[in-house]
Short mmCIF file of C-alpha atoms and ligand atoms in Angstrom, two decimals:
data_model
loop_
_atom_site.label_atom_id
_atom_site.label_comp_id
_atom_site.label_asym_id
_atom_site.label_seq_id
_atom_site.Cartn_x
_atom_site.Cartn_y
_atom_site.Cartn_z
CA UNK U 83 4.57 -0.44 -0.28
CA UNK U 84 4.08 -0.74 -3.97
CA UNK U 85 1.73 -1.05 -6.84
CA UNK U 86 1.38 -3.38 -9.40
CA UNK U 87 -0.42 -4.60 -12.73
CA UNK U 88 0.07 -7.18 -15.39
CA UNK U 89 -1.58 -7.74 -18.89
CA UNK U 90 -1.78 -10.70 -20.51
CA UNK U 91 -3.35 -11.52 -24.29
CA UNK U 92 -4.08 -7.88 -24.59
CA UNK U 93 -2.84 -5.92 -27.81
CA UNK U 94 -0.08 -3.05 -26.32
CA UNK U 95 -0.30 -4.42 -23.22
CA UNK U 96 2.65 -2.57 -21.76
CA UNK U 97 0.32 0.29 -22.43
CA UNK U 98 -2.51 -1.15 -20.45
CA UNK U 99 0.06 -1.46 -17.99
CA UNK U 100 1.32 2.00 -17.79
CA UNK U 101 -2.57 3.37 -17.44
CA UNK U 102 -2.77 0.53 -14.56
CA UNK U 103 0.19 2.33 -12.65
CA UNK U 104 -1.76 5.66 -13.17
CA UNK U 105 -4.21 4.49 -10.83
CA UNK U 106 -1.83 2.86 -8.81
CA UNK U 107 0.35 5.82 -8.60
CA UNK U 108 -1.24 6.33 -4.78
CA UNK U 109 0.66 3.10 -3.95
CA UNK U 110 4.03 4.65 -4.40
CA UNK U 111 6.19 7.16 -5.94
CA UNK U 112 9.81 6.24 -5.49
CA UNK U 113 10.06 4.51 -9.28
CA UNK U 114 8.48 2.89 -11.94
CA UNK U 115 8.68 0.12 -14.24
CA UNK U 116 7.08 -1.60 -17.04
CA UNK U 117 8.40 -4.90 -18.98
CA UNK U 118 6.89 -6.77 -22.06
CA UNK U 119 7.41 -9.61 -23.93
CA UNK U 120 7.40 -9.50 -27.38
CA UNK U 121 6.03 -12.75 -30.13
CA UNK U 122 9.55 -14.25 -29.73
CA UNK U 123 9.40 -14.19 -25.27
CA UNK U 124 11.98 -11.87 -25.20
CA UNK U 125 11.38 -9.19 -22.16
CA UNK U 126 12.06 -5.49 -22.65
CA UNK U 127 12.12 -3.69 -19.72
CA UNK U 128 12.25 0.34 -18.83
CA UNK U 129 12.09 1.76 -15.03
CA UNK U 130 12.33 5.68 -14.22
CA UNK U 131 13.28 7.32 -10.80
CA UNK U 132 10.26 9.13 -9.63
CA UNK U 133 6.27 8.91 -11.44
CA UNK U 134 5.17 7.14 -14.15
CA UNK U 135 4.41 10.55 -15.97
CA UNK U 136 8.32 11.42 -15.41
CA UNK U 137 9.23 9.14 -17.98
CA UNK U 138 7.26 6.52 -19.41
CA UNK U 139 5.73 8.50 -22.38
CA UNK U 140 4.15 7.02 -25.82
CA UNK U 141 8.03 6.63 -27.30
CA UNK U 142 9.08 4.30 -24.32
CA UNK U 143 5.74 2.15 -24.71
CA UNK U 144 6.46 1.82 -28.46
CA UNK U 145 9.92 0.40 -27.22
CA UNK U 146 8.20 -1.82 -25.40
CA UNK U 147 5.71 -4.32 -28.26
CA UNK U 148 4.30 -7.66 -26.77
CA UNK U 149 0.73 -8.48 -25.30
CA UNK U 150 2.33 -9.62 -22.12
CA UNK U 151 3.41 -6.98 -19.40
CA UNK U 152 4.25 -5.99 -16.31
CA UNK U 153 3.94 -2.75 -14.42
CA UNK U 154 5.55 -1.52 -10.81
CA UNK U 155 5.64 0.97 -8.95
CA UNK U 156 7.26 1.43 -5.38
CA UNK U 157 7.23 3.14 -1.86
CA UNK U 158 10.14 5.18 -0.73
CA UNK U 159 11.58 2.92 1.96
CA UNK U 160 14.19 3.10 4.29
CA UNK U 161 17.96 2.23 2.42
CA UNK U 162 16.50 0.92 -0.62
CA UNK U 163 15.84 3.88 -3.39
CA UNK U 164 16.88 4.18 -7.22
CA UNK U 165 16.96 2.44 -9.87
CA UNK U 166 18.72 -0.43 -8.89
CA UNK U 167 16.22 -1.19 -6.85
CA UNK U 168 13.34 -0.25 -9.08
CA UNK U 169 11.01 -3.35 -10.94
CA UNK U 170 10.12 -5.13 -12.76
CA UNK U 171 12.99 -7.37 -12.12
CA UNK U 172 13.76 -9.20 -15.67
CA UNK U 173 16.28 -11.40 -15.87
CA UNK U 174 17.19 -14.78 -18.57
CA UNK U 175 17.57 -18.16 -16.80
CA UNK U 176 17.22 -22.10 -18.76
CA UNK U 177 13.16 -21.49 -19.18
CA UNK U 178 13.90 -18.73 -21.19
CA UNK U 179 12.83 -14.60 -20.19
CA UNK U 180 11.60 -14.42 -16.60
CA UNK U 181 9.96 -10.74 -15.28
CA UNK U 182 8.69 -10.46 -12.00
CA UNK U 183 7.05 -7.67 -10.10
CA UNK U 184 6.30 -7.89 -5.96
CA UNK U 185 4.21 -6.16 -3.53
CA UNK U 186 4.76 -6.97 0.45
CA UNK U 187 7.45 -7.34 2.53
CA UNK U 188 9.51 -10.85 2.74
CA UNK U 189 10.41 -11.77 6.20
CA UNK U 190 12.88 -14.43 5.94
CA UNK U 191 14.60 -12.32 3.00
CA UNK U 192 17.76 -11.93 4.56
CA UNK U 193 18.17 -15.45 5.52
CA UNK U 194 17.13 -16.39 2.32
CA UNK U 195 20.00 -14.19 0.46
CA UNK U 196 22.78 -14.96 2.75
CA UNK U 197 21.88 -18.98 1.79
CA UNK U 198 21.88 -17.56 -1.45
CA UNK U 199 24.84 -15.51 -1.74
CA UNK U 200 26.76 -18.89 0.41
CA UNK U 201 26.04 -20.75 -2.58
CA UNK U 202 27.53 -18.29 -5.16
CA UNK U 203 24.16 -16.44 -6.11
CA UNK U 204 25.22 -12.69 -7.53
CA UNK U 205 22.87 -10.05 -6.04
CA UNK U 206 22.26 -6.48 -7.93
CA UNK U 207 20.63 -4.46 -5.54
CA UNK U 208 18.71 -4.91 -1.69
CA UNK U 209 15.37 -5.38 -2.50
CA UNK U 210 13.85 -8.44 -1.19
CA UNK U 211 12.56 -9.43 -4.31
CA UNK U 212 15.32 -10.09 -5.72
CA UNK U 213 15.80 -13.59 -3.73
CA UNK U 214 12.38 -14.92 -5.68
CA UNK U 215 13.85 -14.72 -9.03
CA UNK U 216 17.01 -16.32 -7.60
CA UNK U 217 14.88 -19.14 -5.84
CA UNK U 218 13.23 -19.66 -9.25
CA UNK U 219 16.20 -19.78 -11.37
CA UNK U 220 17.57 -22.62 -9.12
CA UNK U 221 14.98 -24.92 -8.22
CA UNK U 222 15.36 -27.89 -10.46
CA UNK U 223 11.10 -28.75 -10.71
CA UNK U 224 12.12 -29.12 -14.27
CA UNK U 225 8.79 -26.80 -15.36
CA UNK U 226 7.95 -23.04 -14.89
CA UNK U 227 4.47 -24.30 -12.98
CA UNK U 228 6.42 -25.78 -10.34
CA UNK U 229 9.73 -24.25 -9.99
CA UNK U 230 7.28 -20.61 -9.16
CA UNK U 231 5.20 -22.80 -6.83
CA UNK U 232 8.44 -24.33 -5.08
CA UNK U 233 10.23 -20.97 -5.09
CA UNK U 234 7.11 -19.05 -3.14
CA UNK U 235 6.73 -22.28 -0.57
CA UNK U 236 10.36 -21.12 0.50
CA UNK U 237 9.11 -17.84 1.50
CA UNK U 238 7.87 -16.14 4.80
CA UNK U 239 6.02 -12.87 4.96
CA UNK U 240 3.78 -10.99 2.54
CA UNK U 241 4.34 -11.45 -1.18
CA UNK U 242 1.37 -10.60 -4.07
CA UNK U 243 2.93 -10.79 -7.02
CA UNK U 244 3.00 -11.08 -10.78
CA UNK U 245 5.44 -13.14 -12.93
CA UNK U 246 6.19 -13.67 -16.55
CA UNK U 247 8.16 -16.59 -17.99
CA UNK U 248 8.47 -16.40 -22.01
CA UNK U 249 4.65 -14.97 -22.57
CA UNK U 250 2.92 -16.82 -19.48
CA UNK U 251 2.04 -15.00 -16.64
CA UNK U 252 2.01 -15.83 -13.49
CA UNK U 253 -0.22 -14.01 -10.60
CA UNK U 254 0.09 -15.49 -6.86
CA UNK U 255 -0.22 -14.04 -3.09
CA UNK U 256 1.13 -15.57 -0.13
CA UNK U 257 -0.92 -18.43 2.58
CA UNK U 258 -2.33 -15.20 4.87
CA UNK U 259 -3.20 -12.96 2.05
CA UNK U 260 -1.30 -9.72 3.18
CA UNK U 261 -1.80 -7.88 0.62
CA UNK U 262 -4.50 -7.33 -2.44
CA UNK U 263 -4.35 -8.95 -6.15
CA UNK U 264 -7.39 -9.34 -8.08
CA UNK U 265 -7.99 -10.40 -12.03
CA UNK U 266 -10.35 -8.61 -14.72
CA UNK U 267 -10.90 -9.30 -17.94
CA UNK U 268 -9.90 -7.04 -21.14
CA UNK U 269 -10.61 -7.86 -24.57
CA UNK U 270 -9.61 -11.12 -24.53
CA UNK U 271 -6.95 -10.96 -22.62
CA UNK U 272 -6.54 -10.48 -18.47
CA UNK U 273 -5.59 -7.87 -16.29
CA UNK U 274 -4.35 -8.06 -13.03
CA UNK U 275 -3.66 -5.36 -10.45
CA UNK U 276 -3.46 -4.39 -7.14
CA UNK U 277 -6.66 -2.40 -6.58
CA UNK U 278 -9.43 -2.90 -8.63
CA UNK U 279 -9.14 1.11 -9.64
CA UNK U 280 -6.58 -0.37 -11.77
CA UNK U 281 -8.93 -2.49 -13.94
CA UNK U 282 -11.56 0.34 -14.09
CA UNK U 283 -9.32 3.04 -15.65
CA UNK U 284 -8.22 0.47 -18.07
CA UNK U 285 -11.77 -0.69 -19.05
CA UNK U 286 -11.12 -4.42 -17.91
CA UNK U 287 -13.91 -6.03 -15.99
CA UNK U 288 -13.38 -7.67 -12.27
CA UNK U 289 -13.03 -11.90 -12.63
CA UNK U 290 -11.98 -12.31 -9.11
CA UNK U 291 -9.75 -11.66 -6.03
CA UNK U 292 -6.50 -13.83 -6.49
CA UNK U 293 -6.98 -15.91 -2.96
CA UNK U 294 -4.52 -16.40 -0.69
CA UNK U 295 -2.12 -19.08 -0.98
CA UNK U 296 -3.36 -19.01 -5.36
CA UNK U 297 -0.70 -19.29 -7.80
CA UNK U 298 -2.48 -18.99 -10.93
CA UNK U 299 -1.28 -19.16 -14.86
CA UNK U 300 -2.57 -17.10 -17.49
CA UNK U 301 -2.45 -17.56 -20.84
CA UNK U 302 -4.61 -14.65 -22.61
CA UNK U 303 -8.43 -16.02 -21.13
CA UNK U 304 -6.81 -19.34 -19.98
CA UNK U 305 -6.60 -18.69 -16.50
CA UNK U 306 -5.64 -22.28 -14.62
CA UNK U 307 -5.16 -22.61 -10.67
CA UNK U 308 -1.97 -24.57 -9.95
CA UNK U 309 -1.37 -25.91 -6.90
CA UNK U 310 -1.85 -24.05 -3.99
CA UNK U 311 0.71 -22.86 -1.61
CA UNK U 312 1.33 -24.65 1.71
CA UNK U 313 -1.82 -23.42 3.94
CA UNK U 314 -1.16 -20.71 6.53
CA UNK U 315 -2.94 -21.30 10.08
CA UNK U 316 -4.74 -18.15 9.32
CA UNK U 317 -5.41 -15.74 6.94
CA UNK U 318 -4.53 -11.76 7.48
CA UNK U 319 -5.30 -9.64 5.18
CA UNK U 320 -3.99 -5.88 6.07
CA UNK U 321 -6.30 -3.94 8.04
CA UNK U 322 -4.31 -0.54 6.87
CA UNK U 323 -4.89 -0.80 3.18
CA UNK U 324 -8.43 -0.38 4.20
CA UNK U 325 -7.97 2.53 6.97
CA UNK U 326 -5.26 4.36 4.58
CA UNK U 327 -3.74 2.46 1.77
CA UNK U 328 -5.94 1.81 -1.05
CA UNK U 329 -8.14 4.60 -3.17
CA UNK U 330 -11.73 4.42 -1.47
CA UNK U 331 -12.61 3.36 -5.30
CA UNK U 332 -11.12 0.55 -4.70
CA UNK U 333 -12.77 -2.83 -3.77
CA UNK U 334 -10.03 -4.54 -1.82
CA UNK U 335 -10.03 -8.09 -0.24
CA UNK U 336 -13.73 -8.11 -1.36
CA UNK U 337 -14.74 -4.81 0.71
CA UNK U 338 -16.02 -1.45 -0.85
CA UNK U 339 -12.62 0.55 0.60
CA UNK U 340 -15.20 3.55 0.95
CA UNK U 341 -17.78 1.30 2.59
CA UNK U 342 -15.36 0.34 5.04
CA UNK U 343 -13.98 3.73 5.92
CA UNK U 344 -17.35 5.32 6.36
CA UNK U 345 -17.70 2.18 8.40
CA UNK U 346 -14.90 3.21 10.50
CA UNK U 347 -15.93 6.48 11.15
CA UNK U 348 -19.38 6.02 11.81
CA UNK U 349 -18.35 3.75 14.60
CA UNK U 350 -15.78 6.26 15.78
CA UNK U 351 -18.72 9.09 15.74
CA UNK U 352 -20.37 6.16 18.35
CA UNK U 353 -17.54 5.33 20.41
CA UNK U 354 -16.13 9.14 20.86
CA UNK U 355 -18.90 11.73 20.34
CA UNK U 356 -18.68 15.22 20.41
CA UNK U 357 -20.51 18.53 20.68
CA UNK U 358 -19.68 20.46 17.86
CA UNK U 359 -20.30 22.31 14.45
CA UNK U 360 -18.79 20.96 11.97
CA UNK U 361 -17.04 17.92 10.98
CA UNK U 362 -13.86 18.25 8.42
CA UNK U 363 -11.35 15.38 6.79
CA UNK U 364 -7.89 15.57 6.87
CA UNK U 365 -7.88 15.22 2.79
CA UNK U 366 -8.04 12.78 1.01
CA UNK U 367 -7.14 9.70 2.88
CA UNK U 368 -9.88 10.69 5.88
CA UNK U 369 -12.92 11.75 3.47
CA UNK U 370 -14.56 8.98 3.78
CA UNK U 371 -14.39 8.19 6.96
CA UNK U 372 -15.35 12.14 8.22
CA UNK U 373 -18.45 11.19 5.89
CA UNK U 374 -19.19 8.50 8.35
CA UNK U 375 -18.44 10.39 10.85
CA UNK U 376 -21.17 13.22 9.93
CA UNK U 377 -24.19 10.89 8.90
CA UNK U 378 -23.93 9.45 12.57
CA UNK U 379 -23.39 12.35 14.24
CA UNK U 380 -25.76 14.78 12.42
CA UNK U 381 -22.86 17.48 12.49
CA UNK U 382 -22.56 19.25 9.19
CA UNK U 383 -19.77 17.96 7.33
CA UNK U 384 -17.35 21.07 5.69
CA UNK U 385 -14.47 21.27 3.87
CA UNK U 386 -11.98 22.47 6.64
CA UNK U 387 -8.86 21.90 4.98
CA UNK U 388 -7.53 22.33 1.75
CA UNK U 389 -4.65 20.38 0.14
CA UNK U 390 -2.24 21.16 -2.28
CA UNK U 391 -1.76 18.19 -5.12
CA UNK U 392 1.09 19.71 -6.78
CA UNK U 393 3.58 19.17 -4.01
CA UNK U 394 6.78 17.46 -5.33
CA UNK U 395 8.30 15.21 -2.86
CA UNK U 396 11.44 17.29 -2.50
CA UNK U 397 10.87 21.36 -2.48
CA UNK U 398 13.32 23.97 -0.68
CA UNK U 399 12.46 24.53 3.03
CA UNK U 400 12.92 27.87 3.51
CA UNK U 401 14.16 28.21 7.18
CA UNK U 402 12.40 31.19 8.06
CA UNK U 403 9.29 30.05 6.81
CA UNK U 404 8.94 28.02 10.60
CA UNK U 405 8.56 24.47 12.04
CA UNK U 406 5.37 23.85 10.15
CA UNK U 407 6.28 24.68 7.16
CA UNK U 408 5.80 21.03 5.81
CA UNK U 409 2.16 20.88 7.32
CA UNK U 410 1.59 24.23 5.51
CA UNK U 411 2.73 23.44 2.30
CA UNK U 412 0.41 20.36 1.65
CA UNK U 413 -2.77 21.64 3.81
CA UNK U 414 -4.44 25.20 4.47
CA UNK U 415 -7.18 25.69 6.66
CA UNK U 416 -10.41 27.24 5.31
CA UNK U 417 -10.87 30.38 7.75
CA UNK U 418 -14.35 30.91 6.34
CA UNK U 419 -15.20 27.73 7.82
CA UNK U 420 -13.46 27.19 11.05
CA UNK U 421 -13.40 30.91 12.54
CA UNK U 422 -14.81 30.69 16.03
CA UNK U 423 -16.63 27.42 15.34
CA UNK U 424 -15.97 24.00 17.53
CA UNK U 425 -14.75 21.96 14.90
CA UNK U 426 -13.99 17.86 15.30
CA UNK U 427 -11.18 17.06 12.52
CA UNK U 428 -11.39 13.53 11.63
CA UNK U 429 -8.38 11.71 10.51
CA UNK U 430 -7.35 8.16 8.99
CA UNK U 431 -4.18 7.46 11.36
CA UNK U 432 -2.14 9.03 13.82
CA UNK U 433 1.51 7.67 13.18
CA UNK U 434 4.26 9.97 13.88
CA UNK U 435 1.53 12.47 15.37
CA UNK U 436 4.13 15.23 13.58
CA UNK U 437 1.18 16.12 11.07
CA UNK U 438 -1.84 16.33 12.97
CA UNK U 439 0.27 18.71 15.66
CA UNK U 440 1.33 21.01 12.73
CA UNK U 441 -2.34 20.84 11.34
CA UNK U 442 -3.68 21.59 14.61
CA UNK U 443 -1.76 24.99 15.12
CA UNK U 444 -3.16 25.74 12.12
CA UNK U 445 -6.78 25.48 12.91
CA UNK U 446 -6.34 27.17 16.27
CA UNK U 447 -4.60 30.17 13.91
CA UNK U 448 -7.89 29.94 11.36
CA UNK U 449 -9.69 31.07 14.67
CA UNK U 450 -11.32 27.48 16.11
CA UNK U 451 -13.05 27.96 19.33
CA UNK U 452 -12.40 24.12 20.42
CA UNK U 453 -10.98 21.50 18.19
CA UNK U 454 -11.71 17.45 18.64
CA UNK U 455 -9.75 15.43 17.30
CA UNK U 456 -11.03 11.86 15.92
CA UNK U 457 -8.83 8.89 14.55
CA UNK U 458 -10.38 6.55 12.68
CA UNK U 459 -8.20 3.73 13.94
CA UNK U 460 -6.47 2.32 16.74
CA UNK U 461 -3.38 3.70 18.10
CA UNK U 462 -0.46 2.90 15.97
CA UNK U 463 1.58 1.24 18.32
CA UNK U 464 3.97 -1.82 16.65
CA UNK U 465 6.16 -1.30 13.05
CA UNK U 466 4.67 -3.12 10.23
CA UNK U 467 7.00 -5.39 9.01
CA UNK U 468 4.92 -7.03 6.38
CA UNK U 469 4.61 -3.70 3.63
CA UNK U 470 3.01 -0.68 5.05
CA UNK U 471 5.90 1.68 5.55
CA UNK U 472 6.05 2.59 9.37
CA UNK U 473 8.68 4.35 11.43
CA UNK U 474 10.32 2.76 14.26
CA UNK U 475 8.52 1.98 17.52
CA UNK U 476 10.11 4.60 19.21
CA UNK U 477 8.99 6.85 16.70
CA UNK U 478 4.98 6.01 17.16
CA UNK U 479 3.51 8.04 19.19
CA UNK U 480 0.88 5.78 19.66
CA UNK U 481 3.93 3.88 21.50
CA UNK U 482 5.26 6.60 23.73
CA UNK U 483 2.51 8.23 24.92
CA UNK U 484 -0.93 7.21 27.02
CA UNK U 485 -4.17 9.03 24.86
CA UNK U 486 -4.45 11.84 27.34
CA UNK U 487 -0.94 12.91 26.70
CA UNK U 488 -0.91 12.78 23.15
CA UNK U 489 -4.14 15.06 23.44
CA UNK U 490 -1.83 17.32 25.04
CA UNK U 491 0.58 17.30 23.01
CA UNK U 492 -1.22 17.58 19.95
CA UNK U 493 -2.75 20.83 21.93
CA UNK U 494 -6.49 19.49 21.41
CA UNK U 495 -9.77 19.86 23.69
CA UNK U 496 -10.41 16.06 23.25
CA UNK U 497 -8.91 13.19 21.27
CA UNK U 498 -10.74 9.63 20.51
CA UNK U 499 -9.14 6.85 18.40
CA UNK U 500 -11.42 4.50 16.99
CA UNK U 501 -10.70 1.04 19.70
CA UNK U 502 -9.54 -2.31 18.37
CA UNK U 503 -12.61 -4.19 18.77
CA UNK U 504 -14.84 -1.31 17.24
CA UNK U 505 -12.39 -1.57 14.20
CA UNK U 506 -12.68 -5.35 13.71
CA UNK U 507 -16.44 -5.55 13.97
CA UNK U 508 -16.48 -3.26 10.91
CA UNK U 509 -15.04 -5.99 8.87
CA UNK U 510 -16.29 -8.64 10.66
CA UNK U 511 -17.52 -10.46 7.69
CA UNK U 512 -14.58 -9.92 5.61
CA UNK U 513 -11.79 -11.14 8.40
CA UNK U 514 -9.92 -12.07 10.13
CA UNK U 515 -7.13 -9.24 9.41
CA UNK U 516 -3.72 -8.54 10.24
CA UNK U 517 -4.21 -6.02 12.93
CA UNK U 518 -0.25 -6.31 14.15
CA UNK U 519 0.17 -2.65 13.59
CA UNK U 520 -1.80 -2.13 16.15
CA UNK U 521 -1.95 -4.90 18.66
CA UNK U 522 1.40 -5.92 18.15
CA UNK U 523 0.42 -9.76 17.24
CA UNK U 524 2.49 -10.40 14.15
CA UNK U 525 0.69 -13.43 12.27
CA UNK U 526 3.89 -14.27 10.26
CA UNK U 527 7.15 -15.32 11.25
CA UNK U 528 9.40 -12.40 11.42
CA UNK U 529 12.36 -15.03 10.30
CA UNK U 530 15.33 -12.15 10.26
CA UNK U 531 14.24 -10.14 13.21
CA UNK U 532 14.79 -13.48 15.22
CA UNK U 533 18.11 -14.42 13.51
CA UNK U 534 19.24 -10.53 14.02
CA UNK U 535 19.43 -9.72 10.70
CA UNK U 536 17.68 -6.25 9.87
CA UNK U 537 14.70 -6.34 7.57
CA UNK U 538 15.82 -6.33 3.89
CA UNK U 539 14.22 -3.08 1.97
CA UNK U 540 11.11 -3.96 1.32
CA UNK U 541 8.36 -3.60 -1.27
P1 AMP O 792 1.88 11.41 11.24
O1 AMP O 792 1.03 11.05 12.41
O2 AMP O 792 2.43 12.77 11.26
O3 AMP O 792 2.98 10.39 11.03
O4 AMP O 792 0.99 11.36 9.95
C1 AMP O 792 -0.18 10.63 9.91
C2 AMP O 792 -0.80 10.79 8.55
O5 AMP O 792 0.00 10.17 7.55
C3 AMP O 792 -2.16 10.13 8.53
O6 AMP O 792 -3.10 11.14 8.37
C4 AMP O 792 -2.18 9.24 7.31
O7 AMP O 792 -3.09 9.74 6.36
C5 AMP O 792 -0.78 9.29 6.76
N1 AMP O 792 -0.15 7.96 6.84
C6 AMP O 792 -0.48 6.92 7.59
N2 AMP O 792 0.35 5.88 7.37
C7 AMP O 792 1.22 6.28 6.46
C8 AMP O 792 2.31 5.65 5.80
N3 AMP O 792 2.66 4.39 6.07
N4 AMP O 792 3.00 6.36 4.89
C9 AMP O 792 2.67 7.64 4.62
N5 AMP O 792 1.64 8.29 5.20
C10 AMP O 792 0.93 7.62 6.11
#
C-alpha cells in the first residue's frame, strides 16, 4: 500500500508535498519520494530508503523549486523494496517531463510488461507502475489529455494516482474506485492526497473525492474533468482502509473513518456480547472501534495496552529474550488495569493471528481473570490482490482454522468477529465495497493470476 499527494499552483509546493507525506506516513514506510517541476517543466526528483524524516530535510526541498509536485510514499511488499523501486517515477518522453505517483495494485501488470518488454520497452525496476508511464509514452493520442486517458483504459485492477506532464497535473482512480483520492484547495492552488489528513496538516480545504473512473486536469484552480474511464459494472471501494488502513481523521470514500470504526464496533458489541469489566484497544488501529464497542456495551473503556512509537522496523532480536519478543516490544500490558479483571480486548483484524496470540499471553501474565476477544471484522480469509498487503492464504488464519479453533489457539475464553453482513450494513449508504478479503469475491479481473504469471510488486 502507499501514500500519496500532489500540489499544483501552490508556491514550494514540493514542500506542501513533503508535509502531505507526514500525514501519510501511516500508509507506508518502505521509501519516499517527492518530484517538482520548476517554471521551465523540468522535473527534479529525490526518493530516500526508509521515512520521509530520514532524508527529505529543508536542503533537499530547496533542491527541489516549482509549484507543481508530487509526493510518495510506499508499503514494504513482498520482492519489491529500495530505491529502484521507490516513486515518484519521472521520466522525459515527446510531451516533454512526465512524473507519476500510484497507489493500488495493477492486475494485468505482468501481462501488460511482457507486451511491453516484446515490443522493446526497457524496464528499471518491478513495480507495477512502471508499465503506466510506458503505456503513456507510447500511445500516439497526439495530446497529454488523451494519451493518460488511453493509457489507464488499458489497465485492470486498482490504480489512484497522480501525474504531472510539464506543470499540469493529472489526478485519476480506476472504474471501481479501490482506493481513496480526494482534492482541496490551497492558496490558489490544489492539493490532492490520499486521505483527507493530508489536506488538513497542510491547511488546504476539501473540494471533493476524485470519483471513480475521473481523470481530472489541474492547472493551479483550473480543475477540468476529462473524459471518464470506461465504466466498471460496479464500484468497490476497499472495505479495509476503513477497518485498518486510513487514520480515523481521515474522511475516506466520503465516510468519517472514525464514524465508521465506532460503527463497526458498536455492531460487534451487538452481535458478540460479553460479561465483563473493562473494554481495551489493541492501539491505535482498534481505538475507535473499542470506543464503539464500550458506548454499546456500557463496559468501562481502559487503556489496557500500551504501545511503543519509537520502534524502528528492524531492531536486534535478542534470542533469549523468547517467542514474543516482537509482541513485547511494540505493546505492554497495563497490570494496574487488567490484574484479576475479565477484560474483552477489541481489535481491528485478525490476519496472521501471530499478534493477538503473543498479546494474549501477555494479558493472561498482567493477571486477567478471563479474556474475550472481539474483531471488528470478518475473518480474513482470501489475499488482497488489489493493495492492502496480505500474506498468503495459507498463511490466514482466518483460512485454516473454524472460529472455535482459533479461540483455542489464541488461548481465549471467547472469540467473536464482527460477521459479513453486520459489516456491510455499517456502510450501507456509502457502498457497495470490495469485501474480497473477506468473502473471497474479487470484483476485478485478476488478469495475471489467470495467465500464471505471479502478481507484479505492487503499490
Ligand atoms: P496478525 O493477525 O498477527 O497478522 O496481526 C493483525 C494486526 O495487524 C491487526 O491488529 C491489524 O491492526 C494489523 N494489520 C491488519 N492488516 C495489516 C496489514 N495489511 N499490514 C500490516 N498490519 C496489518
Amino acid at each position: 500500500m502507499c501514500g500519496i499527494v500532489g500540489a499544483s499552483g501552490v508556491h514550494g509546493a514540493a514542500r506542501i508535498a513533503s508535509l502531505g507525506l507526514y500525514a501519510l506516513q501511516h500508509r507506508g514506510q518502505e521509501a519516499a519520494g517527492i518530484s517538482a517541476v520548476d517554471d521551465n517543466g523540468v522535473a527534479r526528483v529525490q526518493k530516500v530508503t526508509g521515512q520521509i524524516a530520514d532524508g527529505i530535510d529543508d536542503e533537499v526541498l530547496r533542491g527541489l523549486p516549482g509549484d507543481t509536485a508530487l509526493g510518495h510514499t510506499r508499503y514494504s511488499t513482498a520482492g519489491g523494496g529500495g530505491l529502484v523501486n521507490a516513486q515518484p517515477i519521472v521520466v522525459r518522453y515527446h510531451q516533454g517531463d512526465m512524473a507519476l505517483v500510484h497507489n493500488g495494485n495493477i492486475t494485468n501488470a505482468r501481462t501488460l510488461r511482457a507486451e511491453l518488454v516484446e515490443e522493446g520497452a526497457i524496464f528499471q525496476g518491478t513495480i507495477d507502475s512502471e508499465v503506466i508511464v510506458h503505456l503513456i509514452a507510447r500511445s500516439r493520442a497526439g495530446n497529454p489529455d488523451e494519451e493518460i486517458r488511453e493509457a489507464l483504459s488499458r489497465l485492470e485492477g486498482a490504480f489512484s494516482v497522480l501525474i504531472t506532464i510539464g506543470d499540469t497535473m493529472y489526478a485519476a482512480r480506476d472504474a471501481r474506485g479501490f482506493r481513496p483520492l480526494v482534492l482541496g484547495r490551497l492558496n490558489g492552488g490544489m492539493v490532492a492526497a490520499s486521505e483527507t489528513c493530508a489536506l488538513d496538516l497542510v491547511g488546504a480545504r476539501f473540494h471533493c473525492e476524485v470519483p471513480p473512473g475521473a481523470v481530472i486536469r489541474i492547472r493551479g484552480t483550473e480543475v477540468t474533468e476529462l473524459e471518464p474511464l470506461p465504466p466498471a459494472p460496479r464500484q468497490a471501494p476497499c472495505i479495509f482502509e476503513l477497518i485498518y488502513f486510513a487514520r480515523p481523521d481521515s474522511n475516506v470514500f466520503g465516510k468519517s473513518v472514525d464514524r465508521a470504526r465506532r460503527a463497526f464496533g458498536r455492531q460487534l458489541a451487538r452481535e458478540h456480547p460479553a460479561d465483563a469489566d473493562c473494554v481495551f484497544s489493541v492501539p491505535d488501529s482498534s481505538n475507535s472501534a473499542a470506543l464503539g464497542f464500550a458506548e454499546e456495551s456500557g463496559i468501562p473503556l481502559e487503556l489496557g495496552l500500551i504501545r511503543n512509537h519509537y520502534v524502528g522496523r528492524t531492531f536486534i532480536h535478542p534470542e533469549q529474550i523468547g517467542r514474543d519478543f516482537k509482541v513485547r516490544v511494540k505493546y505492554n500490558p497495563v497490570r494496574e488495569v487488567i490484574e484479576g479483571k475479565r477484560v474483552i480486548v477489541v481489535d481491528d483484524s485478525l490476519v496472521r493471528g501471530t499478534t493477538s496470540k503473543g498479546l494474549i499471553s501477555l494479558i493472561r501474565d498482567a493477571g486477567a481473570r478471563e479474556v474475550h476477544f472481539r474483531v471488528a471484522s470478518p475473518p480474513v480469509t482470501n489475499p488482497c490482490f488489489y493493495g492492502i498487503d496480505m500474506p498468503t492464504k495459507q498463511e490466514l488464519i482466518g483460512a485454516r482454522m473454524a472460529v472455535g479453533d482459533i479461540a483455542r489457539h489464541l488461548n481465549v475464553d471467547s472469540l467473536g468477529y464482527l460477521s459479513l453482513e453486520g459489516m456491510h450494513q455499517v456502510v450501507s449508504e456509502q457502498g457497495p465495497f470490495c469485501d474480497a478479503c473477506f468473502s473471497g469475491d474479487y470484483t476485478a479481473p485478476l488478469v495475471d493470476l489467470g495467465s500464471g504469471l505471479a502478481a507484479a510488486s505492487t503499490c
